Amino acid sequence: MHPHLPARRARLARRVLERIGPNGLIPAPGSSRVLESALLLALLTKEDLAPAAADLTRRYLKHTLDTDPPDALQCAFAHAALGDALTGSTTVRDALASFDHFSTPRKLLTFQTLLTEITDGAHRRDLPADAFDAHGQQAWLQLQMLALKTITAPRAATCDDWSRLALALRPGPPWQANHLARLVALLALRKHPTHQPAVREALLRISAEQQPDGGLPFVTGMDVFASAVAGIALTRTCPLDPRLAATADALAARQNPDGGFGFTVGVTQSDVDDTSYTLEFLRAAAPVRHTRTITAAEEYLLAQRNPDGGFPTFVHGAPSEIAMTAGAVNALAPNPARRPDVERAVAFLLEADHLVERSWSRNATNALFRVTLALATLTPSAPAPLRAAARAARRRAIRYLTETQEPDGGWGHEPGDASDPISTAYATVALAAAPASAAPALHRALGCLLAAQQPDGGYISRTDQAGPRPLLYDVPALADIWVLLALSACRPRSGRE
């Protein structure tokens, strides 16, 4: 191990512990993003409202385009909101050309509709009746797709449709903590004369919520997610600190009625990702105190499992995903009663065409660290062929990481990209659990992470979080947390196969 690791790890752990707030959670607010800021500016412009707020947003967009432009799609929205001429369908199709995902058709429809709405408003009239159907999808996606359907054909909207869209008019934080869904719903609601005054009032409230830079984030924050991941790391580095018990209690109190967890306070839409991390933390930090919470979380995960043995993100029946399945395995595996479920999920991972998945994280190392840990959960009682296949897959995953490691010891989103702390942290977790043959790569990875530590002990990183996929959004607190998870995984090595 690196000689400076213990002191640097302890310093980072203190920094993360000090983030824990009076409510027991780690505040993890989102940073401004171009897409939501562009939609806000478009709405303020259309309604001729809040000129000072509009100017502030305009300056944010111009500054971001000049100094740190995001992906081509968000740049297109910024230019459209600023009044530049664009060809909507071509722009969106080109921007998403490299995004190979089951949700791609829906994303094309979504962004083409939005870009058309904030430019010329000439929507297609030949769309099939079910083009905007989101039945059985996550709550905010249902609202968003209903809004898009209403934007294209407001006269066809029913009274029930308008009532559902009115969730966007509620005072206070956005429904489900989702600024994007609220803004899209407001674009639809302004087409109904009865709702237009309330839309204008909502826009004035949102303008007052602008970040100091003039922008809006995608979501308000990720307090539950950040607290759960940080908790896992802190149980390894500071297991006796009383603040961990407060965090465990705070997370348990946020469990949704279905047994799952959402990504932040007030989110009632549970998901496999947040539930897996929270379950993993509660099992490590307070297994007796929160037995009921742990059992309910396990039952939630198993209820989401698909017939193929894999796990989706939000809703049973949606496509199973590599990272979600691996995360569920890591959360369920410590319970011997769940071994058959774990083995079936590992079999799903082994049956996948590839283990390199870029989904909610836009780098390869996120899914790979979760997969390498999941493949190692099989017990000697698992079928011998399954164990052999899992060992072989782990070797392939570790080989991929060592072969794509950059000269400075880190990883970026893609091979050849500049290294960043978050991508490197993910890979480090995998290498820390790998056979001793990976020790040289692990040593270089640790050197890269320690070299990136800031004078205040924290980290600044390129973000990897995506939503809606593949658009990146930033939650700066996660950089410290992911690196701490990586450093906490690095302990003196014992013999490994």
Coordinates of C-alpha atoms in Angstrom, one line a residue:
M1 CA 0.0 0.0 0.0
H2 CA 1.0 3.6 -0.5
P3 CA 2.9 5.0 2.6
H4 CA 0.8 8.2 2.7
L5 CA -2.5 6.3 2.4
P6 CA -3.6 6.1 6.1
A7 CA -3.1 9.8 6.8
R8 CA -4.7 11.0 3.6
R9 CA -7.6 8.6 4.1
A10 CA -8.2 9.8 7.6
R11 CA -8.1 13.4 6.5
L12 CA -10.7 12.8 3.8
A13 CA -12.9 10.8 6.2
R14 CA -12.9 13.7 8.7
R15 CA -13.9 16.0 5.9
V16 CA -16.8 13.7 4.8
L17 CA -17.9 13.3 8.5
E18 CA -18.0 17.0 8.9
R19 CA -20.5 17.3 6.0
I20 CA -23.1 15.3 8.0
G21 CA -25.9 17.8 8.7
P22 CA -28.2 18.2 11.7
N23 CA -30.7 15.9 10.0
G24 CA -28.1 13.1 9.9
L25 CA -27.7 13.3 6.1
I26 CA -24.9 14.7 3.9
P27 CA -26.2 17.6 1.9
A28 CA -25.4 16.9 -1.8
P29 CA -27.0 19.7 -3.9
G30 CA -26.8 19.6 -7.7
S31 CA -24.9 22.2 -9.7
S32 CA -26.5 24.3 -12.4
R33 CA -27.0 22.5 -15.8
V34 CA -27.5 24.0 -19.2
L35 CA -30.6 22.0 -20.2
E36 CA -32.8 23.1 -17.3
S37 CA -31.4 26.7 -17.4
A38 CA -32.2 26.9 -21.1
L39 CA -35.8 25.7 -20.5
L40 CA -36.2 28.3 -17.8
L41 CA -34.9 31.1 -20.0
A42 CA -37.3 29.9 -22.8
L43 CA -40.2 30.0 -20.4
L44 CA -39.4 33.4 -19.0
T45 CA -38.9 34.7 -22.5
K46 CA -42.2 33.3 -23.8
E47 CA -44.1 34.7 -20.7
D48 CA -42.1 38.0 -20.7
L49 CA -41.4 37.6 -17.0
A50 CA -38.7 38.4 -14.5
P51 CA -36.3 40.2 -16.9
A52 CA -33.5 40.4 -14.2
A53 CA -33.7 36.6 -13.6
A54 CA -33.8 36.0 -17.4
D55 CA -30.7 38.1 -17.9
L56 CA -28.9 36.2 -15.1
T57 CA -29.7 32.9 -16.8
R58 CA -28.7 34.3 -20.2
R59 CA -25.3 35.2 -18.8
Y60 CA -24.9 31.8 -17.2
L61 CA -25.7 30.1 -20.6
K62 CA -23.3 32.4 -22.5
H63 CA -20.5 32.0 -20.0
T64 CA -20.9 28.2 -20.0
L65 CA -20.9 28.0 -23.7
D66 CA -17.7 30.1 -23.9
T67 CA -15.8 28.4 -21.1
D68 CA -17.1 24.9 -20.4
P69 CA -19.5 23.8 -23.1
P70 CA -21.4 20.6 -22.3
D71 CA -22.5 18.0 -24.8
A72 CA -23.8 19.0 -28.2
L73 CA -27.5 18.4 -27.3
Q74 CA -27.4 20.8 -24.3
C75 CA -25.4 23.3 -26.4
A76 CA -28.2 23.2 -28.9
F77 CA -30.8 24.0 -26.2
A78 CA -28.7 26.9 -25.0
H79 CA -28.4 28.4 -28.4
A80 CA -32.1 27.9 -29.0
A81 CA -33.0 29.7 -25.7
L82 CA -30.6 32.5 -26.6
G83 CA -32.4 33.0 -29.9
D84 CA -30.1 31.3 -32.4
A85 CA -31.6 29.4 -35.3
L86 CA -31.4 25.6 -35.3
T87 CA -32.8 22.6 -37.1
G88 CA -34.3 20.7 -34.3
S89 CA -34.6 17.1 -35.5
T90 CA -31.2 17.0 -37.2
T91 CA -29.5 18.5 -34.2
V92 CA -31.0 16.0 -31.7
R93 CA -30.4 13.0 -34.0
D94 CA -26.8 13.9 -34.5
A95 CA -26.2 14.6 -30.8
L96 CA -27.6 11.2 -29.8
A97 CA -26.0 9.3 -32.6
S98 CA -23.5 7.5 -30.4
F99 CA -26.0 6.7 -27.6
D100 CA -26.8 3.0 -27.9
H101 CA -29.4 2.3 -25.3
F102 CA -32.9 0.9 -24.9
S103 CA -34.2 4.4 -24.1
T104 CA -32.8 6.0 -27.3
P105 CA -36.1 6.3 -29.3
R106 CA -37.8 7.9 -26.3
K107 CA -34.9 10.4 -25.9
L108 CA -35.0 11.3 -29.5
L109 CA -38.7 12.1 -29.3
T110 CA -38.3 14.0 -26.0
F111 CA -35.6 16.3 -27.1
Q112 CA -36.9 16.8 -30.6
T113 CA -40.3 17.9 -29.1
L114 CA -38.7 20.2 -26.5
L115 CA -36.3 21.8 -29.0
T116 CA -39.1 22.4 -31.4
E117 CA -41.3 23.9 -28.7
I118 CA -38.7 26.5 -27.7
T119 CA -37.9 27.4 -31.3
D120 CA -40.6 27.4 -33.9
G121 CA -43.3 25.3 -32.2
A122 CA -44.1 23.4 -35.5
H123 CA -44.7 20.0 -33.9
R124 CA -45.3 16.8 -35.9
R125 CA -48.9 15.8 -36.3
D126 CA -48.3 12.3 -37.5
L127 CA -47.1 10.7 -34.3
P128 CA -48.8 7.4 -33.3
A129 CA -51.2 7.6 -30.3
D130 CA -48.8 5.6 -28.1
A131 CA -45.7 7.6 -28.9
F132 CA -45.6 9.3 -25.5
D133 CA -46.8 6.3 -23.5
A134 CA -44.9 5.9 -20.3
H135 CA -47.2 3.5 -18.4
G136 CA -45.2 1.6 -15.8
Q137 CA -42.2 3.9 -15.9
Q138 CA -40.8 6.0 -13.1
A139 CA -43.1 8.8 -11.7
W140 CA -41.3 11.8 -13.2
L141 CA -41.0 10.2 -16.6
Q142 CA -44.7 9.6 -16.7
L143 CA -45.3 13.3 -15.9
Q144 CA -42.7 14.4 -18.5
M145 CA -44.1 12.2 -21.3
L146 CA -47.6 13.4 -20.5
A147 CA -46.4 17.0 -20.8
L148 CA -44.7 16.3 -24.1
K149 CA -47.9 14.7 -25.4
T150 CA -49.9 17.8 -24.3
I151 CA -47.4 20.2 -25.8
T152 CA -47.8 18.6 -29.2
A153 CA -51.6 18.3 -29.0
P154 CA -53.1 20.4 -26.2
R155 CA -56.6 20.2 -27.5
A156 CA -56.6 16.4 -27.0
A157 CA -55.6 16.7 -23.3
T158 CA -58.2 15.6 -20.8
C159 CA -59.2 17.1 -17.5
D160 CA -57.3 14.3 -15.8
D161 CA -54.2 15.1 -17.9
W162 CA -54.3 18.8 -16.8
S163 CA -54.8 17.8 -13.2
R164 CA -51.8 15.5 -13.3
L165 CA -49.6 18.2 -14.9
A166 CA -50.6 20.6 -12.1
L167 CA -48.1 18.8 -9.8
A168 CA -45.6 21.2 -11.4
L169 CA -47.5 24.2 -9.9
R170 CA -47.0 23.2 -6.2
P171 CA -45.1 25.7 -4.1
G172 CA -41.8 24.6 -2.6
P173 CA -39.2 22.2 -4.0
P174 CA -40.1 20.6 -7.4
W175 CA -42.1 17.4 -7.2
Q176 CA -39.8 14.4 -6.9
A177 CA -36.9 16.9 -6.6
N178 CA -36.9 17.0 -10.4
H179 CA -36.4 20.5 -12.0
L180 CA -36.5 19.1 -15.5
A181 CA -39.9 17.4 -15.2
R182 CA -41.4 20.5 -13.6
L183 CA -40.1 22.8 -16.4
V184 CA -41.4 20.4 -19.1
A185 CA -44.8 20.3 -17.4
L186 CA -44.9 24.1 -17.2
L187 CA -44.3 24.3 -21.0
A188 CA -47.4 22.2 -21.4
L189 CA -49.6 23.9 -18.7
R190 CA -49.0 27.4 -20.3
K191 CA -51.1 26.2 -23.3
H192 CA -54.2 26.1 -21.1
P193 CA -55.7 29.6 -20.4
T194 CA -57.0 28.5 -17.0
H195 CA -53.5 27.4 -15.9
Q196 CA -51.4 30.2 -17.4
P197 CA -51.6 32.6 -14.4
A198 CA -50.5 29.8 -12.1
V199 CA -47.6 29.0 -14.5
R200 CA -46.5 32.6 -14.3
E201 CA -46.6 32.5 -10.5
A202 CA -44.6 29.2 -10.5
L203 CA -42.0 30.8 -12.8
L204 CA -41.5 33.7 -10.5
R205 CA -40.9 31.3 -7.6
I206 CA -38.5 29.3 -9.7
S207 CA -36.6 32.4 -10.7
A208 CA -36.2 33.2 -7.0
E209 CA -34.6 29.7 -6.6
Q210 CA -31.9 30.2 -9.2
Q211 CA -28.4 29.3 -8.2
P212 CA -26.0 32.2 -7.7
D213 CA -24.5 31.6 -11.2
G214 CA -28.0 32.0 -12.7
G215 CA -28.7 28.4 -13.6
L216 CA -30.9 25.6 -12.4
P217 CA -29.8 22.0 -11.6
F218 CA -31.3 18.8 -13.0
V219 CA -32.4 17.7 -9.5
T220 CA -32.3 19.5 -6.2
G221 CA -29.7 17.1 -4.8
M222 CA -28.8 13.5 -3.9
D223 CA -28.7 13.5 -0.1
V224 CA -29.9 9.9 0.4
F225 CA -27.6 8.5 -2.3
A226 CA -24.6 10.5 -1.0
S227 CA -25.2 9.6 2.6
A228 CA -25.6 5.9 1.9
V229 CA -22.4 5.6 -0.2
A230 CA -20.5 7.8 2.3
G231 CA -21.8 5.6 5.1
I232 CA -20.4 2.5 3.6
A233 CA -17.0 4.1 3.4
L234 CA -17.2 5.6 6.9
T235 CA -18.1 2.3 8.6
R236 CA -14.7 1.1 7.4
T237 CA -12.7 4.2 8.4
C238 CA -14.6 5.5 11.4
P239 CA -16.8 2.7 12.6
L240 CA -17.3 4.0 16.2
D241 CA -18.1 7.6 15.3
P242 CA -21.6 8.4 16.7
R243 CA -22.6 10.4 13.7
L244 CA -22.8 7.1 11.7
A245 CA -25.7 6.0 13.9
A246 CA -27.5 9.3 13.2
T247 CA -27.0 8.8 9.5
A248 CA -28.3 5.3 9.7
D249 CA -31.4 6.5 11.6
A250 CA -31.9 9.3 9.1
L251 CA -31.8 7.0 6.1
A252 CA -34.1 4.4 7.7
A253 CA -36.6 7.2 8.4
R254 CA -36.6 8.0 4.6
Q255 CA -37.7 4.5 3.6
N256 CA -40.6 4.6 1.2
P257 CA -43.8 2.5 1.9
D258 CA -42.7 0.0 -0.8
G259 CA -39.5 -0.7 1.2
G260 CA -37.2 1.1 -1.3
F261 CA -35.4 4.4 -1.2
G262 CA -35.3 7.4 -3.5
F263 CA -32.3 9.5 -4.3
T264 CA -33.0 12.4 -1.9
V265 CA -35.4 13.7 0.7
G266 CA -39.0 13.9 -0.5
V267 CA -38.6 11.5 -3.4
T268 CA -41.3 8.8 -3.2
Q269 CA -40.1 7.0 -6.4
S270 CA -37.9 4.1 -5.1
D271 CA -35.1 2.7 -7.2
V272 CA -32.8 -0.3 -7.1
D273 CA -29.6 1.8 -7.0
D274 CA -30.4 3.9 -3.9
T275 CA -32.0 1.0 -2.2
S276 CA -28.9 -1.3 -2.8
Y277 CA -26.5 1.3 -1.4
T278 CA -28.7 2.1 1.6
L279 CA -29.2 -1.5 2.4
E280 CA -25.5 -2.2 2.2
F281 CA -24.8 0.7 4.6
L282 CA -27.6 -0.2 7.1
R283 CA -26.5 -3.8 7.2
A284 CA -22.9 -2.7 8.0
A285 CA -23.7 0.1 10.5
A286 CA -26.9 -1.0 12.3
P287 CA -28.0 -4.5 11.5
V288 CA -29.9 -5.1 14.7
R289 CA -31.4 -1.6 15.2
H290 CA -32.7 -1.5 11.7
T291 CA -33.6 -5.2 11.1
R292 CA -37.1 -4.3 9.8
T293 CA -35.8 -1.6 7.5
I294 CA -33.2 -4.1 6.1
T295 CA -35.8 -6.8 5.5
A296 CA -38.2 -4.4 3.8
A297 CA -35.4 -3.2 1.5
E298 CA -34.5 -6.8 0.6
E299 CA -38.1 -7.5 -0.2
Y300 CA -38.3 -4.3 -2.3
L301 CA -35.3 -5.4 -4.4
L302 CA -36.6 -8.9 -4.9
A303 CA -39.9 -7.5 -6.1
Q304 CA -38.1 -5.6 -8.8
R305 CA -36.2 -8.6 -10.0
N306 CA -37.0 -9.6 -13.6
P307 CA -37.6 -13.2 -14.8
D308 CA -34.1 -13.1 -16.4
G309 CA -32.6 -12.8 -12.9
G310 CA -31.4 -9.2 -13.4
F311 CA -32.6 -6.0 -11.9
P312 CA -33.9 -2.8 -13.6
T313 CA -33.5 0.7 -12.2
F314 CA -37.0 1.7 -11.3
V315 CA -39.8 -0.7 -12.3
H316 CA -40.1 -4.4 -12.5
G317 CA -40.4 -5.4 -16.2
A318 CA -38.1 -2.6 -17.5
P319 CA -34.9 -4.0 -19.0
S320 CA -32.4 -5.4 -16.6
E321 CA -29.2 -3.5 -16.3
I322 CA -25.6 -4.6 -15.4
A323 CA -24.8 -2.1 -12.7
M324 CA -28.2 -2.3 -11.1
T325 CA -28.0 -6.1 -10.9
A326 CA -24.5 -6.0 -9.5
G327 CA -25.5 -3.5 -6.9
A328 CA -28.5 -5.6 -5.8
V329 CA -26.2 -8.6 -5.6
N330 CA -23.7 -6.8 -3.3
A331 CA -26.6 -5.6 -1.1
L332 CA -28.3 -9.0 -0.8
A333 CA -25.3 -11.4 -0.7
P334 CA -24.6 -11.0 3.1
N335 CA -27.9 -12.7 3.9
P336 CA -27.5 -16.5 3.5
A337 CA -31.3 -16.8 2.8
R338 CA -30.8 -14.8 -0.4
R339 CA -28.1 -17.1 -1.9
P340 CA -30.4 -18.5 -4.6
D341 CA -31.4 -15.0 -5.7
V342 CA -27.8 -13.9 -5.7
E343 CA -26.7 -16.9 -7.8
R344 CA -29.4 -16.2 -10.4
A345 CA -28.4 -12.6 -10.6
V346 CA -24.8 -13.5 -11.0
A347 CA -25.8 -15.9 -13.8
F348 CA -27.6 -12.9 -15.5
L349 CA -24.3 -11.0 -15.3
L350 CA -22.4 -13.9 -16.8
E351 CA -24.9 -14.3 -19.6
A352 CA -24.6 -10.6 -20.6
D353 CA -22.9 -9.8 -23.9
H354 CA -20.5 -7.5 -22.1
L355 CA -19.8 -6.2 -18.6
V356 CA -18.8 -2.7 -19.7
E357 CA -22.0 -0.7 -19.3
R358 CA -22.3 3.1 -19.6
S359 CA -25.7 4.0 -18.3
W360 CA -26.4 6.1 -15.2
S361 CA -22.6 6.5 -15.0
R362 CA -21.0 7.5 -18.3
N363 CA -17.7 5.7 -17.6
A364 CA -16.9 2.0 -17.8
T365 CA -15.3 1.7 -14.3
N366 CA -18.6 2.2 -12.3
A367 CA -20.3 -0.9 -13.6
L368 CA -17.0 -2.9 -13.5
F369 CA -16.3 -2.2 -9.9
R370 CA -19.8 -3.3 -8.9
V371 CA -19.6 -6.3 -11.1
T372 CA -16.2 -7.5 -9.8
L373 CA -17.5 -7.3 -6.3
A374 CA -20.7 -9.1 -7.2
L375 CA -18.9 -11.9 -8.9
A376 CA -16.9 -12.5 -5.8
T377 CA -20.0 -13.0 -3.6
L378 CA -20.6 -16.6 -4.6
T379 CA -20.1 -19.1 -1.8
P380 CA -18.6 -22.6 -2.0
S381 CA -22.2 -24.0 -2.1
A382 CA -22.8 -22.3 -5.5
P383 CA -22.7 -24.6 -8.5
A384 CA -19.1 -25.2 -9.5
P385 CA -19.6 -24.2 -13.2
L386 CA -21.1 -20.9 -12.0
R387 CA -18.2 -20.2 -9.7
A388 CA -15.7 -21.0 -12.5
A389 CA -17.4 -18.7 -14.9
A390 CA -17.5 -16.0 -12.3
R391 CA -13.8 -16.3 -11.6
A392 CA -13.1 -16.1 -15.4
A393 CA -15.3 -13.0 -15.7
R394 CA -13.6 -11.3 -12.8
R395 CA -10.2 -11.9 -14.4
R396 CA -11.5 -10.4 -17.7
A397 CA -12.8 -7.3 -15.8
I398 CA -9.6 -6.8 -14.0
R399 CA -7.6 -7.2 -17.2
Y400 CA -9.8 -4.6 -18.9
L401 CA -9.0 -2.2 -16.1
T402 CA -5.3 -2.8 -16.1
E403 CA -5.1 -2.5 -19.9
T404 CA -7.1 0.8 -20.0
Q405 CA -5.2 2.4 -17.0
E406 CA -3.7 5.7 -18.1
P407 CA 0.0 6.5 -17.7
D408 CA -0.7 8.6 -14.6
G409 CA -2.4 5.6 -13.0
G410 CA -5.9 6.8 -13.4
W411 CA -8.9 6.4 -15.7
G412 CA -11.3 8.7 -17.5
H413 CA -14.7 8.1 -19.0
E414 CA -13.2 6.5 -22.1
P415 CA -9.7 5.1 -22.7
G416 CA -7.5 8.0 -23.7
D417 CA -9.5 10.5 -21.7
A418 CA -7.8 12.6 -19.0
S419 CA -7.9 10.8 -15.7
D420 CA -10.5 12.0 -13.1
P421 CA -10.8 11.1 -9.5
I422 CA -14.3 9.6 -9.7
S423 CA -13.5 7.2 -12.6
T424 CA -10.3 6.3 -10.9
A425 CA -12.0 5.7 -7.6
Y426 CA -14.3 3.2 -9.1
A427 CA -11.5 1.2 -10.7
T428 CA -9.5 1.4 -7.4
V429 CA -12.4 -0.4 -5.6
A430 CA -12.3 -3.2 -8.1
L431 CA -8.5 -3.5 -7.9
A432 CA -8.5 -3.5 -4.1
A433 CA -10.6 -6.7 -4.2
A434 CA -8.6 -8.3 -7.0
P435 CA -5.9 -11.0 -6.8
A436 CA -2.4 -9.9 -5.8
S437 CA -1.3 -9.8 -9.4
A438 CA -3.2 -6.5 -9.7
A439 CA -1.2 -4.9 -6.9
P440 CA 1.1 -2.8 -9.2
A441 CA -2.0 -1.3 -11.0
L442 CA -3.6 -0.7 -7.6
H443 CA -0.5 1.1 -6.3
R444 CA -0.5 3.4 -9.4
A445 CA -4.2 4.1 -9.0
L446 CA -3.6 5.1 -5.4
G447 CA -0.8 7.4 -6.4
C448 CA -3.1 9.1 -8.9
L449 CA -5.8 9.6 -6.3
L450 CA -3.5 10.9 -3.7
A451 CA -1.9 13.3 -6.1
A452 CA -5.3 14.7 -7.0
Q453 CA -6.2 15.5 -3.4
Q454 CA -6.7 19.2 -2.9
P455 CA -5.0 21.3 -0.2
D456 CA -8.3 21.2 1.8
G457 CA -8.3 17.4 1.7
G458 CA -11.1 17.2 -0.8
Y459 CA -11.5 16.3 -4.4
I460 CA -12.7 18.0 -7.6
S461 CA -13.7 15.7 -10.4
R462 CA -15.3 15.5 -13.8
T463 CA -18.8 14.2 -13.1
D464 CA -20.0 10.8 -14.4
Q465 CA -23.7 11.0 -13.3
A466 CA -26.2 10.9 -16.2
G467 CA -29.9 11.8 -16.2
P468 CA -31.8 11.7 -18.4
R469 CA -29.2 9.3 -19.9
P470 CA -26.7 10.2 -21.5
L471 CA -26.7 13.9 -20.3
L472 CA -24.2 14.6 -17.5
Y473 CA -25.1 16.4 -14.3
D474 CA -22.9 17.3 -11.4
V475 CA -23.2 16.8 -7.7
P476 CA -19.9 18.0 -6.4
A477 CA -20.1 16.3 -3.0
L478 CA -19.8 12.9 -4.7
A479 CA -16.2 13.4 -5.6
D480 CA -15.0 13.2 -2.0
I481 CA -17.4 10.4 -1.2
W482 CA -16.4 8.1 -4.1
V483 CA -12.7 8.6 -3.4
L484 CA -13.2 7.9 0.3
L485 CA -15.0 4.6 -0.7
A486 CA -12.0 3.7 -2.8
L487 CA -9.5 4.5 -0.1
S488 CA -11.5 2.7 2.5
A489 CA -11.4 -0.4 0.3
C490 CA -7.6 -0.5 0.4
R491 CA -6.4 -2.5 3.3
P492 CA -3.4 -4.7 3.9
R493 CA -3.7 -7.6 1.5
S494 CA -4.0 -11.2 2.5
G495 CA -3.5 -14.0 0.0
R496 CA -6.1 -14.2 -2.7
E497 CA -6.6 -16.6 -5.6

